[in-house]
Coordinates of C-alpha atoms and ligand atoms in Angstrom, one line a residue:
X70 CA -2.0 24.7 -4.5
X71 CA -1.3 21.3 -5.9
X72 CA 1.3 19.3 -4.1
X73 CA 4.1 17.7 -5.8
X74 CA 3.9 14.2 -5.5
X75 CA 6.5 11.2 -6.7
X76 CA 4.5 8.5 -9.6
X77 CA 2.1 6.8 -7.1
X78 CA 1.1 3.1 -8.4
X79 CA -1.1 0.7 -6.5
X80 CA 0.0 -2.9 -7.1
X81 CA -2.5 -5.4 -5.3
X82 CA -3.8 -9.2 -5.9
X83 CA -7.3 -9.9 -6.2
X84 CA -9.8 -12.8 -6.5
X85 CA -12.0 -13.2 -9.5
X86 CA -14.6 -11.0 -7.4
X87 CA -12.7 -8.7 -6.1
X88 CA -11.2 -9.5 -2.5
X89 CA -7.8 -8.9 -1.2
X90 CA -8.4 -11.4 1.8
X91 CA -10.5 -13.3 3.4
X92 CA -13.5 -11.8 5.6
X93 CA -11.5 -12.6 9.0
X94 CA -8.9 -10.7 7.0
X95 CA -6.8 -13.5 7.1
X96 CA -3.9 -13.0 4.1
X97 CA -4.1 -15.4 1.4
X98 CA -1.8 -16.8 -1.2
X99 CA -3.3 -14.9 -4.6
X100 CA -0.6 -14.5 -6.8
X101 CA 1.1 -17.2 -8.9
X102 CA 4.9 -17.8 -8.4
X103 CA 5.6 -15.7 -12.0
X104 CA 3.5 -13.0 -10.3
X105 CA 5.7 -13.0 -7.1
X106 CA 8.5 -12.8 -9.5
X107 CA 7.1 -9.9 -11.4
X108 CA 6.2 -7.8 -7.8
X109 CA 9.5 -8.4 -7.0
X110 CA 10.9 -7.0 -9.6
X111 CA 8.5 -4.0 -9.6
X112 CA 9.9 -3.4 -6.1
X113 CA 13.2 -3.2 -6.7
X114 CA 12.5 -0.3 -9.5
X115 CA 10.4 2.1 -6.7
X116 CA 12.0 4.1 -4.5
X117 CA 9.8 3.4 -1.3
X118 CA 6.5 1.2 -0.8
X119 CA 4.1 1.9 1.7
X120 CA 1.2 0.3 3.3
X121 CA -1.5 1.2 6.0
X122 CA -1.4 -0.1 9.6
X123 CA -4.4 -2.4 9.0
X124 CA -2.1 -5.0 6.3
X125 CA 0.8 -4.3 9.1
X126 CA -1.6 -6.0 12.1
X127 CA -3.2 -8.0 9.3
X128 CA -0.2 -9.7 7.8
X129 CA 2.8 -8.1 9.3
X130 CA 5.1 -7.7 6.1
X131 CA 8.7 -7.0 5.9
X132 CA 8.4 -5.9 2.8
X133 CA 12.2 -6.7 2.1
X134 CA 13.0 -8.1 -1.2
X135 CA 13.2 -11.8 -1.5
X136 CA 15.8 -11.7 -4.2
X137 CA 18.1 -9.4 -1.6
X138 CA 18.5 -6.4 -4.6
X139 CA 18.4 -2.8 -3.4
X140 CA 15.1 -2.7 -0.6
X141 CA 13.2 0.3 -1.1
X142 CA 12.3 2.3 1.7
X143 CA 9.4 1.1 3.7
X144 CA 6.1 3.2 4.9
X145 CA 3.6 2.7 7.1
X146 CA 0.6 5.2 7.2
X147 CA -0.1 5.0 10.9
X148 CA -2.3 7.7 12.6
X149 CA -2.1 6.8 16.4
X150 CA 1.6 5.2 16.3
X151 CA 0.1 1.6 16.5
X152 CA 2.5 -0.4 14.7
X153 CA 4.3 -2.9 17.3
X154 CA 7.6 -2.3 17.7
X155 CA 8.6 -5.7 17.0
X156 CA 6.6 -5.4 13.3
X157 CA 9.0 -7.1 10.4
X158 CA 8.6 -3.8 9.0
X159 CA 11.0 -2.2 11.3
X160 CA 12.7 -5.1 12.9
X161 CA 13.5 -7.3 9.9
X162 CA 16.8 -5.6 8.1
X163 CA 17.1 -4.5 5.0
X164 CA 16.3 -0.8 4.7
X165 CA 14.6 2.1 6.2
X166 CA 11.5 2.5 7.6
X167 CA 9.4 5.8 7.6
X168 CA 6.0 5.9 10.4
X169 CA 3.5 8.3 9.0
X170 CA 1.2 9.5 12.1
X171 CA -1.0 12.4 12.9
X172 CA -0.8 14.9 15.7
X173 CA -2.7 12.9 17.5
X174 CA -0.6 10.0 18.0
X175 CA -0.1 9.5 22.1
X176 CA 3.1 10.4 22.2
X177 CA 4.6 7.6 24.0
X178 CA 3.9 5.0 21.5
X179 CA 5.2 7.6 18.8
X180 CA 8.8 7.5 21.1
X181 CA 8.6 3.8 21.1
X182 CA 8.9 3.5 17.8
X183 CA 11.4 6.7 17.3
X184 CA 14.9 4.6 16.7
X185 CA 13.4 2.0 15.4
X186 CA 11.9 3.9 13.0
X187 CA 12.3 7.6 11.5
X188 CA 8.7 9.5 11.8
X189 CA 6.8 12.0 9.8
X190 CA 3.8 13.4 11.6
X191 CA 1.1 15.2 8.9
X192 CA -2.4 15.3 9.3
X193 CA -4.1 16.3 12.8
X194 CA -6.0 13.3 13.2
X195 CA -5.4 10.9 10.4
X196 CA -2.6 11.0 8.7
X197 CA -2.8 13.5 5.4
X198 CA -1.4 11.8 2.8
X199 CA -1.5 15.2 0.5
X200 CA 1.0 16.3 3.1
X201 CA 2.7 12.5 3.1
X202 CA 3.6 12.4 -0.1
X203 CA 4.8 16.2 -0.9
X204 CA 6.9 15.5 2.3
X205 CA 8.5 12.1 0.7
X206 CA 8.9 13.9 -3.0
X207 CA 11.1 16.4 -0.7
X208 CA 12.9 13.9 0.0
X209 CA 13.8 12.2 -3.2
X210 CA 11.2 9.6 -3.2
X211 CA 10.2 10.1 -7.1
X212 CA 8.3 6.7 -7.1
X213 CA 6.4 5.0 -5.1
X214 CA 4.6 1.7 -4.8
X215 CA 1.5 1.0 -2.5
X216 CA 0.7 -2.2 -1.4
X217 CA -2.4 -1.8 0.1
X218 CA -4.8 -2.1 1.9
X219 CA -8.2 -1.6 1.0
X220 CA -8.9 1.0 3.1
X221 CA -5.4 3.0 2.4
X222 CA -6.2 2.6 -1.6
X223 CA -9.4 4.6 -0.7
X224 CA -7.6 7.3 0.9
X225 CA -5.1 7.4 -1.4
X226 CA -7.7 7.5 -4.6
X227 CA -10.2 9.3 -3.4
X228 CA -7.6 12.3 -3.1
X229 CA -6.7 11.9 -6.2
X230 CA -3.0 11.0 -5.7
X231 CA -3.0 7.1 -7.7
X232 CA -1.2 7.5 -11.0
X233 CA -1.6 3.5 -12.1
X234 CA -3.4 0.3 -11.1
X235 CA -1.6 -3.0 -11.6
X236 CA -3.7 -6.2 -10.4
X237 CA -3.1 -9.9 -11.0
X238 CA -6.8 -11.3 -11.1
X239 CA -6.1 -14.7 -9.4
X240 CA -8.0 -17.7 -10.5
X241 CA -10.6 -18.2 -7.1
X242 CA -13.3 -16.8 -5.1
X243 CA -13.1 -16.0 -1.9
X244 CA -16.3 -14.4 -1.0
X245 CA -17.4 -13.0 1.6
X246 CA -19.5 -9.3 2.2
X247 CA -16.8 -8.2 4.7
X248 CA -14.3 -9.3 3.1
X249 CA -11.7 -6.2 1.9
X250 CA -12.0 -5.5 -1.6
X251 CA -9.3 -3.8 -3.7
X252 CA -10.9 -0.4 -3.0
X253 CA -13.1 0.0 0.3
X254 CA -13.7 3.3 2.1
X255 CA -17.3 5.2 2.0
X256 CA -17.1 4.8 -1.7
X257 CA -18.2 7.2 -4.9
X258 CA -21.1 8.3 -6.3
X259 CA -19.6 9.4 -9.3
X260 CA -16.9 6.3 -10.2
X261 CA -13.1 7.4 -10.8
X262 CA -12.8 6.5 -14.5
X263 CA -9.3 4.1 -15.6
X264 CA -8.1 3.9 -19.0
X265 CA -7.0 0.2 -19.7
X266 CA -2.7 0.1 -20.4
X267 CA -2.7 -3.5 -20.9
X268 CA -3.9 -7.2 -19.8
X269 CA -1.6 -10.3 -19.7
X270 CA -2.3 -14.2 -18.9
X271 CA 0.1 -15.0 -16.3
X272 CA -0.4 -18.8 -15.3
X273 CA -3.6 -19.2 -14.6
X274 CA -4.4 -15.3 -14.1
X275 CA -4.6 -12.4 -15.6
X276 CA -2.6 -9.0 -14.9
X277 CA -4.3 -5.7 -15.9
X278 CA -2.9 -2.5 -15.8
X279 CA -4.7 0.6 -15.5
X280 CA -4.1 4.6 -15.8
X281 CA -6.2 6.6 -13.4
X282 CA -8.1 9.7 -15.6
Ligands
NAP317 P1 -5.0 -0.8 5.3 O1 -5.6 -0.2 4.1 O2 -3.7 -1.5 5.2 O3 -4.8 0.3 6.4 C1 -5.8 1.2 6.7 C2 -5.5 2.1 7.8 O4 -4.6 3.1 7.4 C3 -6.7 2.9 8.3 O5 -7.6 2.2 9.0 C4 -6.1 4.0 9.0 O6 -5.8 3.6 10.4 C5 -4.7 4.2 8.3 N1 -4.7 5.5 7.6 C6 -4.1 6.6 8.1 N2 -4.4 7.6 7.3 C7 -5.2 7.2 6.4 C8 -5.8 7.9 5.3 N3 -5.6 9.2 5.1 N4 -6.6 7.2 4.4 C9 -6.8 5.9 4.6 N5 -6.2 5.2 5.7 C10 -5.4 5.8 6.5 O7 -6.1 -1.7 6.1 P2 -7.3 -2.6 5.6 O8 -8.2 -1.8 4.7 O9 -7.9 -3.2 6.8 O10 -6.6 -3.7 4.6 C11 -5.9 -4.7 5.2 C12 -6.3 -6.0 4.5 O11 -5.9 -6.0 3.2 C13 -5.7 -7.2 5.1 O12 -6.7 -8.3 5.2 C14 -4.6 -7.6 4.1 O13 -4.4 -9.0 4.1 C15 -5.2 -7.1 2.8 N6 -4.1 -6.8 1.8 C16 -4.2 -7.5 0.6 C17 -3.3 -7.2 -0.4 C18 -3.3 -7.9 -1.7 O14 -2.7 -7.4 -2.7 N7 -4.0 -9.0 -1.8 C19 -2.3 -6.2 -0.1 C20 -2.3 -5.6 1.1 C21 -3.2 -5.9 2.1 P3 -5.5 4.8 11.4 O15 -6.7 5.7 11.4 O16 -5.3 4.1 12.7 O17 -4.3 5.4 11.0

């Protein structure tokens, strides 16, 4: 049976060739300031972002809103409870925070985290995000935005649950074979097909917005 699921959209920055960081998976500056602007604003109209515990170690994000609007609730898709307890994401103020693990999170890192955080377990060794999302439809989340990473924009697409693609195309290379790219994963054999919704200059990138087929 299908799940119902809230409106998924991935928003993401690349480089001209495609990375979302540097190979030491360093974060780097990609959007423009009229970009920041816009993912602002495309944050304050979701109802919850999430993200996967590699961009929480990577760049530890509060993912509070820099204009101080309504802050959407924050997710982290975390299968053995390894988000630090002193993230942004749970310690910096603003709204709530959901922890996705599986069953097989050790159970005293998931109670570390319990209070500071409220957590969903689905999945028995990675988190399901089939499961994940019908749960967070249940709950009123009708939209959410997904901010990456590479590796949670695989899991996510590859079961089918991305509605749109928004990416600002930033004006550099970065380079680099290990690198994260907008999608990593295994990969298909047979590519998911988009349908273009629109492209805009923004300073000196481009924004393009895709429908997922
Ligand atoms: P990620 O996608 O943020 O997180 C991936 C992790 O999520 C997995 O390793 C896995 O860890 C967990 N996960 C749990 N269930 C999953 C499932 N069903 N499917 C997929 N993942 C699942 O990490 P990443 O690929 O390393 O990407 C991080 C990099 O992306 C950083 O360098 C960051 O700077 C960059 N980034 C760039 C942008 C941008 O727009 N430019 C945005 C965000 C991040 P467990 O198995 O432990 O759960």
């Amino acid at each position: 049976m299908k799940h119902k699921r809230p409106f998924v959209f991935i928003n993401a920055a690349m480089s001209a060739d495609g990375k979302i960081s540097t190979y030491e998976r360093r974060q780097i500056r990609i959007s423009s300031d009229a970009d920041m602007r816009r993912v602002d604003e495309l944050r304050a109209g979701a109802d919850a972002i999430m993200v996967g515990i590699g961009t929480v170690l990577a760049d530890n994000p509060s993912l509070t809103m820099k204009s101080g609007e309504k802050n959407p609730i924050r997710i982290v898709v975390d299968s053995m409870a390894r988000t630090p307890v002193d993230a942004e994401i749970i310690s910096r103020k603003g709204s709530p925070t959901i922890i996705a693990v599986s069953k097989s999170a050790p159970p005293k890192r998931v109670e570390a985290l319990r209070g500071k955080a409220e957590i969903i377990t689905v999945g028995d060794r990675q988190v399901s995000l089939p499961e994940l999302l019908s749960e967070l439809k249940s709950r009123g989340i009708n939209r959410l935005m997904v901010e990456g990473g590479a590796t949670l924009n695989w899991g996510l697409i590859s079961e089918r649950l991305v509605d749109e693609i928004y990416v600002y195309i930033g004006n550099m290379i970065i380079g680099g074979k290990d690198a994260p790219t907008l999608v990593d994963g295994l990969g298909f054999t047979k590519p998911v097909k988009l349908d273009l919704l629109s492209i805009e200059k923004l300073d000196d990138g481009v924004l393009v917005k895709w429908c997922v087929l």
